[in-house]
CSV table of C-alpha atoms (C1' of nucleotides) in Angstrom, one decimal:
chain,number,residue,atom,x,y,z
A,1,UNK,CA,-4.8,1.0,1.8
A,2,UNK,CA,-5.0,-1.1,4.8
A,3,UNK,CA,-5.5,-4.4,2.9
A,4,UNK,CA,-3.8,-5.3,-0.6
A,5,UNK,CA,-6.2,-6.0,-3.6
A,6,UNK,CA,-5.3,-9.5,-3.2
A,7,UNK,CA,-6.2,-9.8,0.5
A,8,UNK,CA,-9.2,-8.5,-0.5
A,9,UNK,CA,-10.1,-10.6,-3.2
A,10,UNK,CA,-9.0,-13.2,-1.2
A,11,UNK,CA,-11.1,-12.6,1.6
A,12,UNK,CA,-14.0,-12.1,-0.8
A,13,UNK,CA,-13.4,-15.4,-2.4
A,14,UNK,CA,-13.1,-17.3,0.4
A,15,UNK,CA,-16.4,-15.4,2.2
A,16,UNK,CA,-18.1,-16.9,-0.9
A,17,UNK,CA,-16.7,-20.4,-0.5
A,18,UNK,CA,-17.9,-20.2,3.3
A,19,UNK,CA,-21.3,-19.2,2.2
A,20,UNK,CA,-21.6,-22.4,0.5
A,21,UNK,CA,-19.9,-25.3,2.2
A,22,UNK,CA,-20.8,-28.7,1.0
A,23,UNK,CA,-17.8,-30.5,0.7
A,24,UNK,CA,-17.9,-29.8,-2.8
A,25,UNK,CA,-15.2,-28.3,-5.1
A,26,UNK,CA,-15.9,-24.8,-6.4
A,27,UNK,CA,-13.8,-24.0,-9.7
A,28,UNK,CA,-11.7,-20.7,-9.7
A,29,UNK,CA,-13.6,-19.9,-13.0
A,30,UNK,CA,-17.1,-19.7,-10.9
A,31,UNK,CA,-15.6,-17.6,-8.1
A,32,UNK,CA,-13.8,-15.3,-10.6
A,33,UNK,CA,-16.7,-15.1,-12.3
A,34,UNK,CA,-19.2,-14.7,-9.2
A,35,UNK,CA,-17.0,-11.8,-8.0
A,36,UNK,CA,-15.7,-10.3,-11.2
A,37,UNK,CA,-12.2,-11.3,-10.6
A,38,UNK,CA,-9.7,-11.8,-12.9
A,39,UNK,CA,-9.3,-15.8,-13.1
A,40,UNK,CA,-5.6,-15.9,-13.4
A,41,UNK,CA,-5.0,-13.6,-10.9
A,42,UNK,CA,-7.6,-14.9,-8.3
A,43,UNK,CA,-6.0,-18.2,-9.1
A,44,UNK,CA,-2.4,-17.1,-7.9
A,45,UNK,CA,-3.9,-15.7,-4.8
A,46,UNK,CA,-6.0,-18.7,-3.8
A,47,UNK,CA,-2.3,-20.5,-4.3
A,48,UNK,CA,-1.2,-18.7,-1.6
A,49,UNK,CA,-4.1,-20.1,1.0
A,50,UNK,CA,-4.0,-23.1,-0.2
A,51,UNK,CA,-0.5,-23.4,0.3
A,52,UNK,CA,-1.1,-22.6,3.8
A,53,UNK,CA,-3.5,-25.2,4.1
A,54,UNK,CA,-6.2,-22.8,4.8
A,55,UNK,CA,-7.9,-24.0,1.2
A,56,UNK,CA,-7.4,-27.7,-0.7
A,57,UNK,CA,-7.6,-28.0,-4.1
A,58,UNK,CA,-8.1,-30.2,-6.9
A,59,UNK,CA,-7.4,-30.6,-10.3
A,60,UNK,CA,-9.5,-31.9,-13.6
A,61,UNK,CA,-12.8,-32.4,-14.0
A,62,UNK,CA,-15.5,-31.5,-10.8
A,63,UNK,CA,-11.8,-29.9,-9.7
A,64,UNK,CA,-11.5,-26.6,-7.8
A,65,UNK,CA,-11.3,-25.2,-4.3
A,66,UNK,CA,-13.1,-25.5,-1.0
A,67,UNK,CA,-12.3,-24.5,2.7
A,68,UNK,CA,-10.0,-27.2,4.5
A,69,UNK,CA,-11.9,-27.0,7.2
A,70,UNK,CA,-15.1,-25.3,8.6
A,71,UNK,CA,-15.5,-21.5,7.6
A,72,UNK,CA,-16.3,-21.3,11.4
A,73,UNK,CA,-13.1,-22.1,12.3
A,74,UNK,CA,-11.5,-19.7,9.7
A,75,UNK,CA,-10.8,-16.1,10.6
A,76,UNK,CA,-10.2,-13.1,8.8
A,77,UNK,CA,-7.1,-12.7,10.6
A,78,UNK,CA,-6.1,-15.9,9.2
A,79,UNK,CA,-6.8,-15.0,5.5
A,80,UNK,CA,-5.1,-11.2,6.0
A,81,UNK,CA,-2.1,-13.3,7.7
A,82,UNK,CA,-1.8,-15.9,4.9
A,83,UNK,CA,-2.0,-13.2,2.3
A,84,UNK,CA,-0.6,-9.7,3.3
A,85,UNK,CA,1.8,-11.7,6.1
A,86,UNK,CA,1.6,-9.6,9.4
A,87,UNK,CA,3.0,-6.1,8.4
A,88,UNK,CA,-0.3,-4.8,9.3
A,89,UNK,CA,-0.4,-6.0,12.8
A,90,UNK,CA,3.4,-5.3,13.7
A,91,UNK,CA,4.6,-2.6,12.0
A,92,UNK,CA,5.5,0.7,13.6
A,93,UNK,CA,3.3,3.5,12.6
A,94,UNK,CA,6.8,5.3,11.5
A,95,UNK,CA,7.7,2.5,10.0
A,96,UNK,CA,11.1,2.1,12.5
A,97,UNK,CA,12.6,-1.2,12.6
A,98,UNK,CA,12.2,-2.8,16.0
A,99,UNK,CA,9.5,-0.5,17.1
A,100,UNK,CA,8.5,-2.2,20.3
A,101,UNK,CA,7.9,-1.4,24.2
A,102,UNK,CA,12.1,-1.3,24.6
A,103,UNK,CA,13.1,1.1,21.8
A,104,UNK,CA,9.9,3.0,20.9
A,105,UNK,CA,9.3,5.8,18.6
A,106,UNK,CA,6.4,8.3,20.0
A,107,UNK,CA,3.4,7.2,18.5
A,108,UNK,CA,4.0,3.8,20.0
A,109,UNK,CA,1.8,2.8,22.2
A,110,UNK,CA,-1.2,5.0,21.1
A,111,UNK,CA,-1.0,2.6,18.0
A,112,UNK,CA,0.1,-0.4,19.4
A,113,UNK,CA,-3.5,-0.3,21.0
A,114,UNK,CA,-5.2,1.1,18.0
A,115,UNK,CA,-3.4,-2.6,16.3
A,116,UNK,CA,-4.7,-4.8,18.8
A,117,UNK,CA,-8.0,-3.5,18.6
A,118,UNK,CA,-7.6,-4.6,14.2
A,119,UNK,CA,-6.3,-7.8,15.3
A,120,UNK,CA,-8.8,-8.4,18.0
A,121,UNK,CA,-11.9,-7.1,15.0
A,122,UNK,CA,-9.9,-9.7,12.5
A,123,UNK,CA,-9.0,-12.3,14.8
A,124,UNK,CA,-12.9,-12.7,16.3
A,125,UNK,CA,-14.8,-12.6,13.3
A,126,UNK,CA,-15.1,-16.1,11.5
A,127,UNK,CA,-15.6,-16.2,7.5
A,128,UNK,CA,-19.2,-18.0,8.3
A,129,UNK,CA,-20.1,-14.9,10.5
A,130,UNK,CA,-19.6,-13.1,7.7
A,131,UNK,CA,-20.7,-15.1,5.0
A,132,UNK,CA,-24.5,-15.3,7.1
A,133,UNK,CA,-24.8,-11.8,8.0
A,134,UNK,CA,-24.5,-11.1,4.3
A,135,UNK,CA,-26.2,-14.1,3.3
A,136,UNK,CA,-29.3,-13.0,5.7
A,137,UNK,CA,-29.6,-9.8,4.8
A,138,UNK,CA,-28.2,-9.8,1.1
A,139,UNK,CA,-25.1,-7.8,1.5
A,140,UNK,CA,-22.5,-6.8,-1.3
A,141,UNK,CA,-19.2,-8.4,-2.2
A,142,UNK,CA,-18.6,-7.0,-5.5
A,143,UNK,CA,-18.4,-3.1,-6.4
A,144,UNK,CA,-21.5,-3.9,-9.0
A,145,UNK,CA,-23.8,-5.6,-6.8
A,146,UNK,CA,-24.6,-8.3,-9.3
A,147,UNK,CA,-23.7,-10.8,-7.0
A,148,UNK,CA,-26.1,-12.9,-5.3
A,149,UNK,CA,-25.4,-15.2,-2.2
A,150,UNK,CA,-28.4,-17.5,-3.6
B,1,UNK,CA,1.2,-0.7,5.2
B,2,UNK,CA,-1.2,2.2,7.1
B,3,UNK,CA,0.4,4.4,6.1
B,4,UNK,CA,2.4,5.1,2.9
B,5,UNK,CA,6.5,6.1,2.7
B,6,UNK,CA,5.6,9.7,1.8
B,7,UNK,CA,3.0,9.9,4.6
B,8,UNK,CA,5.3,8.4,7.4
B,9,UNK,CA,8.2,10.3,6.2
B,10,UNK,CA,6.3,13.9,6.2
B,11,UNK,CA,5.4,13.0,10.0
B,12,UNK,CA,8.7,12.2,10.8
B,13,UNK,CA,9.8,15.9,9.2
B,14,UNK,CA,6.8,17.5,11.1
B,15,UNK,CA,7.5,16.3,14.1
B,16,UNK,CA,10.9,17.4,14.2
B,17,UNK,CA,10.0,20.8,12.9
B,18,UNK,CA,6.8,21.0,15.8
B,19,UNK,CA,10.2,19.9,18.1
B,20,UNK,CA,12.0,23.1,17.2
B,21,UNK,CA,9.6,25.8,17.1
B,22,UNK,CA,10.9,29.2,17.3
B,23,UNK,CA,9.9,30.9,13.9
B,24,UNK,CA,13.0,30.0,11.8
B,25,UNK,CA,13.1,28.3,8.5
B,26,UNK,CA,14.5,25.2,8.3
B,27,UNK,CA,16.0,24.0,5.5
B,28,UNK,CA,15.0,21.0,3.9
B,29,UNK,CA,18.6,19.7,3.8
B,30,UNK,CA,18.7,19.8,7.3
B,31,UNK,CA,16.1,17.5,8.2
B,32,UNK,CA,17.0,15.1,5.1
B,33,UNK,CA,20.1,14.2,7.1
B,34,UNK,CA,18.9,14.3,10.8
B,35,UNK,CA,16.0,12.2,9.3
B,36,UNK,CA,17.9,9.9,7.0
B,37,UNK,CA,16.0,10.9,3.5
B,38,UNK,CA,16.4,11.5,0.6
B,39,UNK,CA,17.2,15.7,0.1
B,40,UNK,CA,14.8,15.5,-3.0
B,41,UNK,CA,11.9,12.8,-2.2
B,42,UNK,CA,11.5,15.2,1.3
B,43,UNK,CA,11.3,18.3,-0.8
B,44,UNK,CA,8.3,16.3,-3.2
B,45,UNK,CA,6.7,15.4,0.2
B,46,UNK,CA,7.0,18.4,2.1
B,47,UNK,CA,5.5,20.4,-0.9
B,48,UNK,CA,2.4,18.7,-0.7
B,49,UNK,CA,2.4,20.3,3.2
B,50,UNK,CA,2.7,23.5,1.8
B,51,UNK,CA,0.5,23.2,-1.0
B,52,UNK,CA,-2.5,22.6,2.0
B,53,UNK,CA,-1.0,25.4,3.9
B,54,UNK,CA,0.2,23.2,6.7
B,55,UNK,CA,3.5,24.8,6.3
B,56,UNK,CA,5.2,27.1,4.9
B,57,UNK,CA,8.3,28.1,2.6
B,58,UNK,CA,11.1,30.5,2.0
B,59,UNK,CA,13.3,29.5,-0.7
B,60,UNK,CA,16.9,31.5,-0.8
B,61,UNK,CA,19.5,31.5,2.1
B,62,UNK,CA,18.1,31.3,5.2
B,63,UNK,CA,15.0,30.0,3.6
B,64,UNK,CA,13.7,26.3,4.6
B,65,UNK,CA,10.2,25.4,5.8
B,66,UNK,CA,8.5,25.7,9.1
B,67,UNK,CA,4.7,25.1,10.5
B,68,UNK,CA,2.5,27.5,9.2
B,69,UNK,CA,0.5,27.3,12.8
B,70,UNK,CA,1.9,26.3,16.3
B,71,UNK,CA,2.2,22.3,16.5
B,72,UNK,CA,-0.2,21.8,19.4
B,73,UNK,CA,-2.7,23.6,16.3
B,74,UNK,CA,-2.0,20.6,13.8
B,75,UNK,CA,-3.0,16.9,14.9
B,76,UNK,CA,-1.2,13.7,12.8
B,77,UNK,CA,-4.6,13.3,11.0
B,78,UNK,CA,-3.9,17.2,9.2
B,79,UNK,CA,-0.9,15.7,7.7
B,80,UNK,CA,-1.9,12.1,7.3
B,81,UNK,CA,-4.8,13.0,5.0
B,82,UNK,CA,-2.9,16.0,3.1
B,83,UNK,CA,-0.2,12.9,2.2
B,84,UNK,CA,-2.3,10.5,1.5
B,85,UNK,CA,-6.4,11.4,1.2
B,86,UNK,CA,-9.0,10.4,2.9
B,87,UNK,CA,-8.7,6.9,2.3
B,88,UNK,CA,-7.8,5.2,5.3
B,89,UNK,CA,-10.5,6.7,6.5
B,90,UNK,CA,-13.5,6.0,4.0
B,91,UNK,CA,-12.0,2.6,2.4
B,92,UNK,CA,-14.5,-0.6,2.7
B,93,UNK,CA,-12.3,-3.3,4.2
B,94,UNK,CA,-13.5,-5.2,0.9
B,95,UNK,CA,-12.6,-2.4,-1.8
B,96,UNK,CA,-15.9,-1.5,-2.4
B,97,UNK,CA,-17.0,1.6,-3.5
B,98,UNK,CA,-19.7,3.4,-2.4
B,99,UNK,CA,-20.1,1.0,0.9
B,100,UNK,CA,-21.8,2.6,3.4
B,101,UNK,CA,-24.7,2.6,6.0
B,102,UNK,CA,-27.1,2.0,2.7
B,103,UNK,CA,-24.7,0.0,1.1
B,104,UNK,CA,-22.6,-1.9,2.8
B,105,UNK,CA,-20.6,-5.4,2.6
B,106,UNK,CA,-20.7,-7.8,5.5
B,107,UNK,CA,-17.6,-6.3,7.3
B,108,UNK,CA,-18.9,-2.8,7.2
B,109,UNK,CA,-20.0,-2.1,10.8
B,110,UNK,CA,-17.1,-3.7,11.9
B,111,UNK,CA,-14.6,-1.8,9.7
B,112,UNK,CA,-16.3,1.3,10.3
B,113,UNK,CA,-15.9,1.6,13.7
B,114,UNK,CA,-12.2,0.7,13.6
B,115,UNK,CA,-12.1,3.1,11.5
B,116,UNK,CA,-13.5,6.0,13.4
B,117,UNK,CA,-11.1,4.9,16.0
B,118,UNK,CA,-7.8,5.5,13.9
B,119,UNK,CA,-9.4,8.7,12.9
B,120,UNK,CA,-10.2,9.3,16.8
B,121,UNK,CA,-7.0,8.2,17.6
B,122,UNK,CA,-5.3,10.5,14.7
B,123,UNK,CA,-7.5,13.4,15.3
B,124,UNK,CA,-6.6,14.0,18.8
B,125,UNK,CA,-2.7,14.3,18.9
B,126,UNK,CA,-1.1,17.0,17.9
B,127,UNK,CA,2.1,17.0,16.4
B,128,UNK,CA,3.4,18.9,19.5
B,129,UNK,CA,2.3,16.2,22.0
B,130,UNK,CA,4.2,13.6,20.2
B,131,UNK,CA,7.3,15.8,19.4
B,132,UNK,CA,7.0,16.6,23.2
B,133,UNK,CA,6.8,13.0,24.4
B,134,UNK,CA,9.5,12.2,21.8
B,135,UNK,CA,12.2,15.1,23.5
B,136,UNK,CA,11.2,14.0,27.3
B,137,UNK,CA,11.5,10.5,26.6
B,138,UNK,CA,14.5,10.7,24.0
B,139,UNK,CA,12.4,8.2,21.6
B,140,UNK,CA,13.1,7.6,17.9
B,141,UNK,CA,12.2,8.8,14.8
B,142,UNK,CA,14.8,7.6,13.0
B,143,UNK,CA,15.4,3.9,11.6
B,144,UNK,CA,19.1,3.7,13.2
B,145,UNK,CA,18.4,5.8,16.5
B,146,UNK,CA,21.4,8.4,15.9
B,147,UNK,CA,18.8,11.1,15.9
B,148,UNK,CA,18.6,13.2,18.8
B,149,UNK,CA,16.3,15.7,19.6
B,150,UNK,CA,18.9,18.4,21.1
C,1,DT,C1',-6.7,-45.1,-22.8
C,2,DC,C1',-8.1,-40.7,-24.6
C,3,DT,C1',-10.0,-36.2,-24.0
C,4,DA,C1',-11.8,-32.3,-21.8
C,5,DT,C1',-11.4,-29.8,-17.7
C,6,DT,C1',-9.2,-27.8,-14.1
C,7,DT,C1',-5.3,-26.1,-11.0
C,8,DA,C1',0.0,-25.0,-10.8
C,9,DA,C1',3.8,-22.5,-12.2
C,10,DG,C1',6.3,-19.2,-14.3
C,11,DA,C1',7.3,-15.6,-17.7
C,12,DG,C1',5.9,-11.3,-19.1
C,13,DT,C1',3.3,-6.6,-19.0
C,14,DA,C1',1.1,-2.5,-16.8
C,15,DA,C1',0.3,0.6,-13.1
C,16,DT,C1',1.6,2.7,-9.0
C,17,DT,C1',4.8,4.1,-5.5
C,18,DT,C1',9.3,5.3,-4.4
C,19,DG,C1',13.4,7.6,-5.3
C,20,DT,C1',16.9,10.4,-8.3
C,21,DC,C1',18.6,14.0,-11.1
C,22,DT,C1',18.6,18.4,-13.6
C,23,DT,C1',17.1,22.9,-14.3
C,24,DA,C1',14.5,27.1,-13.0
C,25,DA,C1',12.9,30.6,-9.8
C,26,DA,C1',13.3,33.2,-5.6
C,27,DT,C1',15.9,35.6,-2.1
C,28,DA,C1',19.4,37.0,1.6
C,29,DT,C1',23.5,39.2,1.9
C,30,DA,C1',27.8,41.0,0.4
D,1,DT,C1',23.9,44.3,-8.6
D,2,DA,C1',26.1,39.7,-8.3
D,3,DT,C1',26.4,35.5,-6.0
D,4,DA,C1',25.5,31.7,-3.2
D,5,DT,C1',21.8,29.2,-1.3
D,6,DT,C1',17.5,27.3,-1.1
D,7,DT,C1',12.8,25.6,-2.7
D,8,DA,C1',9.8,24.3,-7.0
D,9,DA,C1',9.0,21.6,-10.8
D,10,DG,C1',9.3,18.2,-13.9
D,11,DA,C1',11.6,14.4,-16.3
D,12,DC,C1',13.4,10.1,-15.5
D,13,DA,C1',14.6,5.4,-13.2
D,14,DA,C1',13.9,1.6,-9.9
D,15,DA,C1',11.0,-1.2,-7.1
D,16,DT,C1',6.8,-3.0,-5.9
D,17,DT,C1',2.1,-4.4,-6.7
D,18,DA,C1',-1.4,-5.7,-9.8
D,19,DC,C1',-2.6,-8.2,-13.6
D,20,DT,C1',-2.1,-11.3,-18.2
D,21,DC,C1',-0.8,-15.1,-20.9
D,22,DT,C1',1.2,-19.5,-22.0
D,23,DT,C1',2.4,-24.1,-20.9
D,24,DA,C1',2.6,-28.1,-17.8
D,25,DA,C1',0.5,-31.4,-14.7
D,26,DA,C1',-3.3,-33.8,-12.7
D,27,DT,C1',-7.8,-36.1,-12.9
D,28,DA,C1',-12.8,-37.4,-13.9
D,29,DG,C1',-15.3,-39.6,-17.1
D,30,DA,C1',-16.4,-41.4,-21.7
DNA sequence: TCTATTTAAGAGTAATTTGTCTTAAATATA
DNA sequence: TATATTTAAGACAAATTACTCTTAAATAGA
């Protein structure tokens, strides 16, 4: 799997948050809900961005989660980085320590480019791009389909 | 991680064997200490190789394994997908089953042709290329570099 | 101030992947 | 044929990832 099941519900989370910015808090209940996530678990995961600063939350009542800034400003990279850390985007395809242009294994630089070209996909390609293109033309974010942008 | 343990180790193995080949078995001992793994997680690994006919067996003295075609015949995709499936290759970025060109979530036409380049990139080196690249060069395949390619 | 609501934190469970160990089956060679 | 060597197979253990549950802390609103 490229992405963890967290990074993924992560980024599915935080696609819907972007879909809906109005300053407003969203509770974990709705998104877990929403996306047929478990709540606990989407909760521990949404820890992780806020902790990062990527998300704020609140507690109590009209509590919950929104983007700390803009969803335009937010990249997928940024959410795969926060969650999954940045195995994906170093690691040798042999999984050698240290893989790199000075002690390289043979696959190297064939997937070094093949890496950039993830990063470059990730790093160029804001939540709010991708919350409208699914928003416009009524896209999936859960395996059922139920979901709806609204 | 890309790729699993199991995948990246059976490439390692390969490699060496596409390295080497003059028709001999060679034993599975052998390339769990040149390689640094484990005698009895290689054999697991390398079984599922054989099981797809990508190599084959001998068990007894003088038995071992070797490529059941010549190297230059077997690209890193062969063994990359008899390790671990098709998934790299058919996952949605989001988990989603069944996403598609009917189907899809928002990230599909981006993920997709990523996609077809890892397979691209996967599909069109054979085992003997890298192997080859690995002996010219005197790159690693092993974590602390002792390996050589004699 | 009290209560209901909500996230935070941490312990605990389940599933998967990774790795180990033992025994069985096959085979080359003496 | 007997023996040593080697893969095959399956049970088992450890580590990691995925998920659940309980309790604490914060806060809006009555």
């Amino acid at each position: 799997m490229l992405l963890s099941k967290s990074c993924v519900y992560g980024l599915r989370a935080t696609l819907l948050l972007a879909s809906n910015q109005n300053g407003n808090y969203t509770s974990i209940k709705e998104l877990s809900e929403k996306l047929d996530i478990s709540f606990h678990f989407l909760t521990k995961i949404l820890q992780q961005l806020t902790a990062v600063d990527l998300m704020e939350s609140l507690k109590g009542p009209k509590g919950g989660v929104r983007l700390s800034k803009s969803g335009e400003e937010i990249t997928l990279l940024d959410i795969v980085i926060a969650i999954d850390g940045e195995d994906l985007l170093t690691e040798c395809a042999l999984g050698l320590p240290g893989c790199g242009i000075e002690k390289p294994c043979p696959l190297h630089d064939m997937w070094a480019s093949t890496r950039d070209e993830i990063r470059e996909m990730l790093e160029s390609t804001s939540l709010t791009q991708m919350a409208n293109k699914g928003k416009k033309m009524n896209l999936r974010i859960t395996a059922d389909g139920k979901f709806t942008w609204e």
